[in-house]
Coordinates of C-alpha atoms and ligand atoms in Angstrom, one line a residue:
X217 CA 0.0 0.0 0.0
X218 CA 2.9 2.3 0.8
X219 CA 3.6 3.4 -2.8
X220 CA 0.0 4.0 -3.9
X221 CA -1.7 7.4 -3.8
X222 CA -5.2 8.4 -2.9
X223 CA -7.2 11.4 -4.0
X224 CA -10.7 12.7 -3.0
X225 CA -12.6 15.8 -4.0
X226 CA -16.0 17.4 -3.2
X227 CA -18.2 20.0 -4.9
X228 CA -20.3 21.0 -1.9
X229 CA -23.1 19.7 0.5
X230 CA -26.7 20.5 0.6
X231 CA -30.1 19.5 -0.9
X232 CA -28.9 19.7 -4.4
X233 CA -32.5 19.6 -5.6
X234 CA -31.5 20.7 -9.1
X235 CA -29.6 17.4 -9.6
X236 CA -33.0 15.6 -9.7
X237 CA -32.6 16.6 -13.3
X238 CA -30.4 13.7 -14.7
X239 CA -28.6 15.9 -17.3
X240 CA -27.4 18.2 -14.5
X241 CA -26.4 15.3 -12.4
X242 CA -24.3 13.9 -15.2
X243 CA -22.5 17.3 -15.6
X244 CA -21.5 17.3 -12.0
X245 CA -20.3 13.7 -12.0
X246 CA -18.5 14.2 -15.3
X247 CA -16.7 17.2 -14.0
X248 CA -15.5 15.4 -10.8
X249 CA -14.4 12.4 -12.9
X250 CA -12.3 14.4 -15.4
X251 CA -10.6 16.2 -12.5
X252 CA -10.0 13.0 -10.6
X253 CA -8.5 11.4 -13.7
X254 CA -6.2 14.3 -14.3
X255 CA -5.2 14.1 -10.6
X256 CA -4.5 10.4 -11.0
X257 CA -2.1 11.1 -13.9
X258 CA -0.2 13.7 -12.0
X259 CA 0.0 11.7 -8.8
X260 CA 1.2 8.6 -10.8
X261 CA 3.9 10.8 -12.2
X262 CA 5.0 11.7 -8.6
X263 CA 3.2 15.0 -8.1
X264 CA 3.2 15.9 -4.4
X265 CA 0.0 15.9 -2.4
X266 CA 0.1 19.7 -2.2
X267 CA 0.5 20.0 -6.0
X268 CA -2.4 17.6 -6.5
X269 CA -4.8 19.4 -4.2
X270 CA -3.9 22.8 -5.6
X271 CA -4.4 21.6 -9.2
X272 CA -7.8 19.8 -8.4
X273 CA -9.0 22.9 -6.5
X274 CA -8.0 25.2 -9.3
X275 CA -9.9 23.1 -11.9
X276 CA -13.0 23.1 -9.7
X277 CA -12.7 26.9 -9.3
X278 CA -12.6 27.2 -13.1
X279 CA -15.8 25.2 -13.5
X280 CA -18.9 27.5 -13.2
X281 CA -20.9 24.6 -11.8
X282 CA -19.3 25.0 -8.4
X283 CA -19.4 27.8 -5.8
X284 CA -15.7 28.8 -6.0
X285 CA -13.7 30.9 -8.4
X286 CA -15.8 31.8 -11.4
X287 CA -18.9 30.2 -10.0
X288 CA -18.8 32.0 -6.7
X289 CA -22.1 33.1 -5.1
X290 CA -22.8 36.7 -4.3
X291 CA -22.8 38.8 -1.1
X292 CA -25.6 41.0 0.0
X293 CA -24.2 43.8 -2.2
X294 CA -23.9 41.6 -5.3
X295 CA -20.2 41.2 -5.1
X296 CA -18.0 38.1 -5.0
X297 CA -15.8 37.6 -1.9
X298 CA -14.0 34.3 -1.8
X299 CA -12.1 32.3 0.9
X300 CA -9.6 29.6 0.3
X301 CA -7.0 27.6 2.3
X302 CA -4.3 25.0 1.7
X303 CA -2.4 22.9 4.2
X304 CA 0.7 20.6 3.9
X305 CA 0.6 17.6 6.2
X306 CA 4.3 17.2 6.2
X307 CA 5.0 20.1 8.6
X308 CA 1.5 21.6 9.2
X309 CA 2.4 24.7 7.0
X310 CA -0.6 26.4 5.6
X311 CA -1.8 29.4 3.6
X312 CA -5.1 31.1 3.4
X313 CA -6.9 34.1 1.9
X314 CA -10.2 35.5 3.1
X315 CA -12.8 37.8 1.5
X316 CA -10.8 38.3 -1.7
X317 CA -12.3 39.6 -5.0
X318 CA -11.1 39.6 -8.6
X319 CA -8.8 36.6 -8.2
X320 CA -9.7 33.8 -10.6
X321 CA -8.0 31.1 -8.5
X322 CA -7.9 32.0 -4.8
X323 CA -6.4 28.6 -3.9
X324 CA -3.3 29.6 -5.9
X325 CA -3.1 32.8 -3.9
X326 CA -3.4 30.7 -0.7
X327 CA -0.5 28.6 -1.9
X328 CA 1.6 31.7 -2.5
X329 CA 0.8 32.9 1.0
X330 CA 1.9 29.5 2.3
X331 CA 5.1 29.4 0.3
X332 CA 6.1 33.0 -0.1
X333 CA 5.0 35.0 2.9
X334 CA 5.7 35.0 6.6
X335 CA 2.0 34.8 7.4
X336 CA -0.7 32.2 7.3
X337 CA -3.8 34.2 6.3
X338 CA -4.2 37.4 4.4
X339 CA -7.6 39.1 3.8
X340 CA -9.3 41.6 1.6
X341 CA -7.2 44.5 0.2
X342 CA -4.0 43.2 1.8
X343 CA -4.4 39.8 0.1
X344 CA -4.9 41.6 -3.2
X345 CA -1.8 43.7 -2.7
X346 CA 0.1 40.5 -2.0
X347 CA -1.3 39.0 -5.2
X348 CA 0.0 42.1 -7.1
X349 CA 3.3 41.7 -5.5
X350 CA 3.4 38.1 -6.7
X351 CA 2.5 39.1 -10.2
X352 CA -1.0 37.5 -10.1
X353 CA -3.4 39.1 -12.4
X354 CA -6.7 40.7 -11.3
X355 CA -9.7 39.2 -13.0
X356 CA -12.6 41.6 -14.0
X357 CA -16.0 41.5 -12.3
X358 CA -17.9 40.2 -15.3
X359 CA -15.9 36.9 -15.1
X360 CA -17.7 36.2 -11.8
X361 CA -21.1 37.9 -12.2
X362 CA -23.0 35.2 -14.1
X363 CA -26.8 35.6 -14.7
X364 CA -27.4 32.5 -12.5
X365 CA -25.7 34.0 -9.5
X366 CA -27.5 37.3 -9.8
X367 CA -30.9 35.4 -9.9
X368 CA -29.8 33.3 -6.9
X369 CA -29.0 36.4 -4.9
X370 CA -32.3 38.0 -5.8
X371 CA -34.2 34.9 -4.5
X372 CA -32.2 35.0 -1.3
X373 CA -32.9 38.7 -0.9
X374 CA -36.6 38.2 -1.3
X375 CA -36.5 35.5 1.4
X376 CA -34.4 37.8 3.6
X377 CA -32.0 35.1 4.4
X378 CA -28.5 33.8 3.7
X379 CA -28.3 30.3 2.4
X380 CA -25.9 27.5 1.4
X381 CA -25.3 27.3 -2.3
X382 CA -27.0 23.9 -2.3
X383 CA -29.5 24.8 0.4
X384 CA -31.7 22.1 2.0
X385 CA -33.9 24.2 4.2
X386 CA -37.6 23.4 3.8
X387 CA -38.2 26.4 1.5
X388 CA -34.9 26.2 -0.4
X389 CA -36.6 25.7 -3.7
X390 CA -34.9 25.5 -7.1
X391 CA -32.4 28.3 -6.8
X392 CA -29.6 26.4 -5.1
X393 CA -27.3 25.1 -7.8
X394 CA -23.7 24.9 -7.1
X395 CA -21.2 24.1 -4.3
X396 CA -18.0 24.9 -2.4
X397 CA -15.1 22.8 -3.4
X398 CA -12.3 20.9 -1.7
X399 CA -9.6 18.3 -2.3
X400 CA -7.5 16.0 -0.2
X401 CA -4.7 13.8 -1.3
X402 CA -2.1 11.3 -0.1
X403 CA 0.9 11.1 -2.5
X404 CA 3.0 8.0 -3.2
X405 CA 5.5 9.1 -0.5
X406 CA 2.7 9.1 2.1
X407 CA 2.4 12.9 2.4
X408 CA -1.0 14.4 3.0
X409 CA -2.5 17.7 1.9
X410 CA -5.9 19.5 1.9
X411 CA -7.4 22.4 0.0
X412 CA -10.8 24.2 0.3
X413 CA -12.1 27.1 -1.7
X414 CA -15.5 28.9 -1.8
X415 CA -17.5 31.9 -2.6
X416 CA -19.2 31.4 0.8
X417 CA -22.9 31.5 1.3
X418 CA -25.5 33.4 -0.7
X419 CA -26.5 36.9 0.5
X420 CA -23.8 36.9 3.2
X421 CA -22.7 40.2 4.8
X422 CA -19.8 42.1 3.4
X423 CA -16.7 40.9 5.1
X424 CA -18.1 37.6 6.4
X425 CA -15.5 34.9 6.5
X426 CA -16.5 31.3 6.6
X427 CA -14.8 28.1 7.6
X428 CA -13.1 27.4 4.3
X429 CA -9.8 29.3 5.0
X430 CA -9.8 28.5 8.7
X431 CA -7.3 25.8 9.6
X432 CA -9.0 23.1 11.7
X433 CA -12.5 24.1 10.5
X434 CA -12.6 24.1 6.7
X435 CA -9.4 22.1 6.3
X436 CA -6.7 20.2 8.1
X437 CA -3.7 18.0 7.1
X438 CA -1.3 16.2 9.2
X439 CA 0.8 13.2 8.0
X440 CA 0.4 11.6 11.4
X441 CA -3.4 11.5 11.0
X442 CA -5.3 12.6 7.9
X443 CA -6.3 15.3 5.4
X444 CA -9.8 16.8 5.7
X445 CA -11.8 19.3 3.6
X446 CA -15.2 20.5 4.8
X447 CA -18.3 22.1 3.2
X448 CA -21.6 23.4 4.6
X449 CA -22.6 26.2 6.9
X450 CA -19.2 27.8 7.9
X451 CA -20.6 29.1 11.2
X452 CA -21.5 25.5 12.3
X453 CA -18.2 24.0 11.0
X454 CA -16.1 26.6 12.8
X455 CA -17.9 26.2 16.1
X456 CA -17.3 22.4 15.9
X457 CA -13.7 22.9 14.6
X458 CA -14.7 19.9 12.5
X459 CA -11.6 19.2 10.5
X460 CA -9.3 19.2 13.6
X461 CA -11.9 17.2 15.5
X462 CA -11.7 14.5 12.9
X463 CA -7.9 14.6 13.0
X464 CA -7.9 14.3 16.8
X465 CA -10.2 11.3 16.6
X466 CA -7.5 9.6 14.6
X467 CA -4.6 10.9 16.8
X468 CA -6.1 10.2 20.2
X469 CA -8.6 7.3 19.5
X470 CA -6.6 5.5 16.8
X471 CA -9.6 5.6 14.4
X472 CA -9.3 5.1 10.6
X473 CA -10.9 7.5 8.1
X474 CA -14.4 5.9 8.2
X475 CA -14.8 5.7 12.0
X476 CA -13.4 9.2 12.4
X477 CA -15.9 10.6 9.8
X478 CA -18.8 8.8 11.5
X479 CA -17.8 10.1 14.9
X480 CA -17.0 13.6 13.6
X481 CA -20.3 14.0 11.7
X482 CA -22.2 12.8 14.8
X483 CA -20.4 15.4 16.9
X484 CA -21.2 18.1 14.4
X485 CA -24.9 17.1 14.5
X486 CA -25.0 16.7 18.3
X487 CA -23.1 19.8 19.4
X488 CA -24.3 22.5 16.9
X489 CA -27.0 20.8 14.8
X490 CA -24.5 21.4 12.0
X491 CA -25.3 21.3 8.4
X492 CA -22.4 20.1 6.2
X493 CA -20.0 17.4 5.2
X494 CA -16.4 16.3 5.1
X495 CA -14.1 14.3 2.9
X496 CA -11.1 12.6 4.5
X497 CA -8.1 10.5 3.5
X498 CA -6.3 9.0 6.5
X499 CA -2.5 8.4 6.8
X500 CA -3.0 4.8 5.4
X501 CA -4.7 6.2 2.2
X502 CA -8.2 5.2 3.0
X503 CA -11.0 7.6 1.8
X504 CA -14.2 8.4 3.6
X505 CA -17.0 11.0 3.3
X506 CA -19.9 11.9 5.5
X507 CA -22.5 14.7 5.7
X508 CA -25.6 15.8 7.7
X509 CA -27.2 17.4 4.6
X510 CA -29.3 15.4 2.1
X511 CA -26.4 15.1 -0.3
X512 CA -22.7 15.9 -0.9
X513 CA -21.1 15.8 -4.3
X514 CA -17.9 13.9 -4.0
X515 CA -15.6 11.5 -5.7
X516 CA -12.4 9.6 -4.9
X517 CA -9.6 7.2 -6.0
X518 CA -8.4 5.0 -3.1
X519 CA -5.0 3.5 -3.4
X520 CA -4.8 4.1 -7.1
X521 CA -7.9 2.1 -7.7
X522 CA -11.2 2.8 -9.5
X523 CA -12.6 6.3 -9.8
X524 CA -15.9 6.6 -7.9
X525 CA -18.2 9.7 -8.0
X526 CA -21.5 10.2 -6.2
X527 CA -23.9 12.5 -4.4
Ligands
LIG1418 N1 -18.5 26.4 4.0 C1 -18.8 27.5 3.1 C2 -18.9 28.7 3.9 O1 -19.6 28.7 4.9 C3 -20.0 27.2 2.3 C4 -20.1 25.9 1.6 O2 -19.5 24.9 2.0 O3 -21.0 25.7 0.7 O4 -18.4 29.7 3.5

């Protein structure tokens, strides 16, 4: 098992009512499959876990189906403010950006913060200045402001509420379409990494930061335990420190990925009635996913085996 790699990605948790339409379901699953196959090729050619999660997350950010990068949902003022984080399980180094606009691939900026700054997280204007300093181009507003996102915001405004991209509240209706993204990997050398990227939740307040860039909440990676990426209501996931809780279940209880996910999801439910889900690869390369919502779009390759994608 030692020389094989594992890779797991998600495209958000929620009701995903729109995927009752088979054609839309196929598009989601096909997108995950293509990205996983690409990840398989690069991990087979000795890409590191950090490289693999950054590439997968970038590809998901570039797909307007998902709530990250070009498909990001809108704030109460009709703007895009994105959060992203990346973590290297070799030495617990990490980089994150919060509330950034006009960046096509926030996960790549998070990686630059990890590798090229003395900080862990940069936010707003400061993050943009760092992007300029690194030579990263600013992307114009029209790249992000799709007609679907404007319609989704209008629906949320009419209901006077914020909502998950794939909301599963009773009155969620048809407007919830896309999802936050994440990737976890174990490379052939046994190193773990995690990445999470999001536009956040629909109709959120300006300046709101969710779990996705917060180490221990939206992501965690430690070669001694596992790599985790979370999705769902950030306020719940942060209160439960869900990613670190799952890592601690492995560290202190000796659980494998599946037991840690089961116990972690039960904890999220019990402590904060949390709505969300996680994907996990443990140090032995086993993959597991769990969620309290009706569905979570996810897919994986365990120990270099078959590609599996599901809701
Ligand atoms: N966790 C994200 C946030 O709260 C949203 C999501 O996962 O869909 O910003």
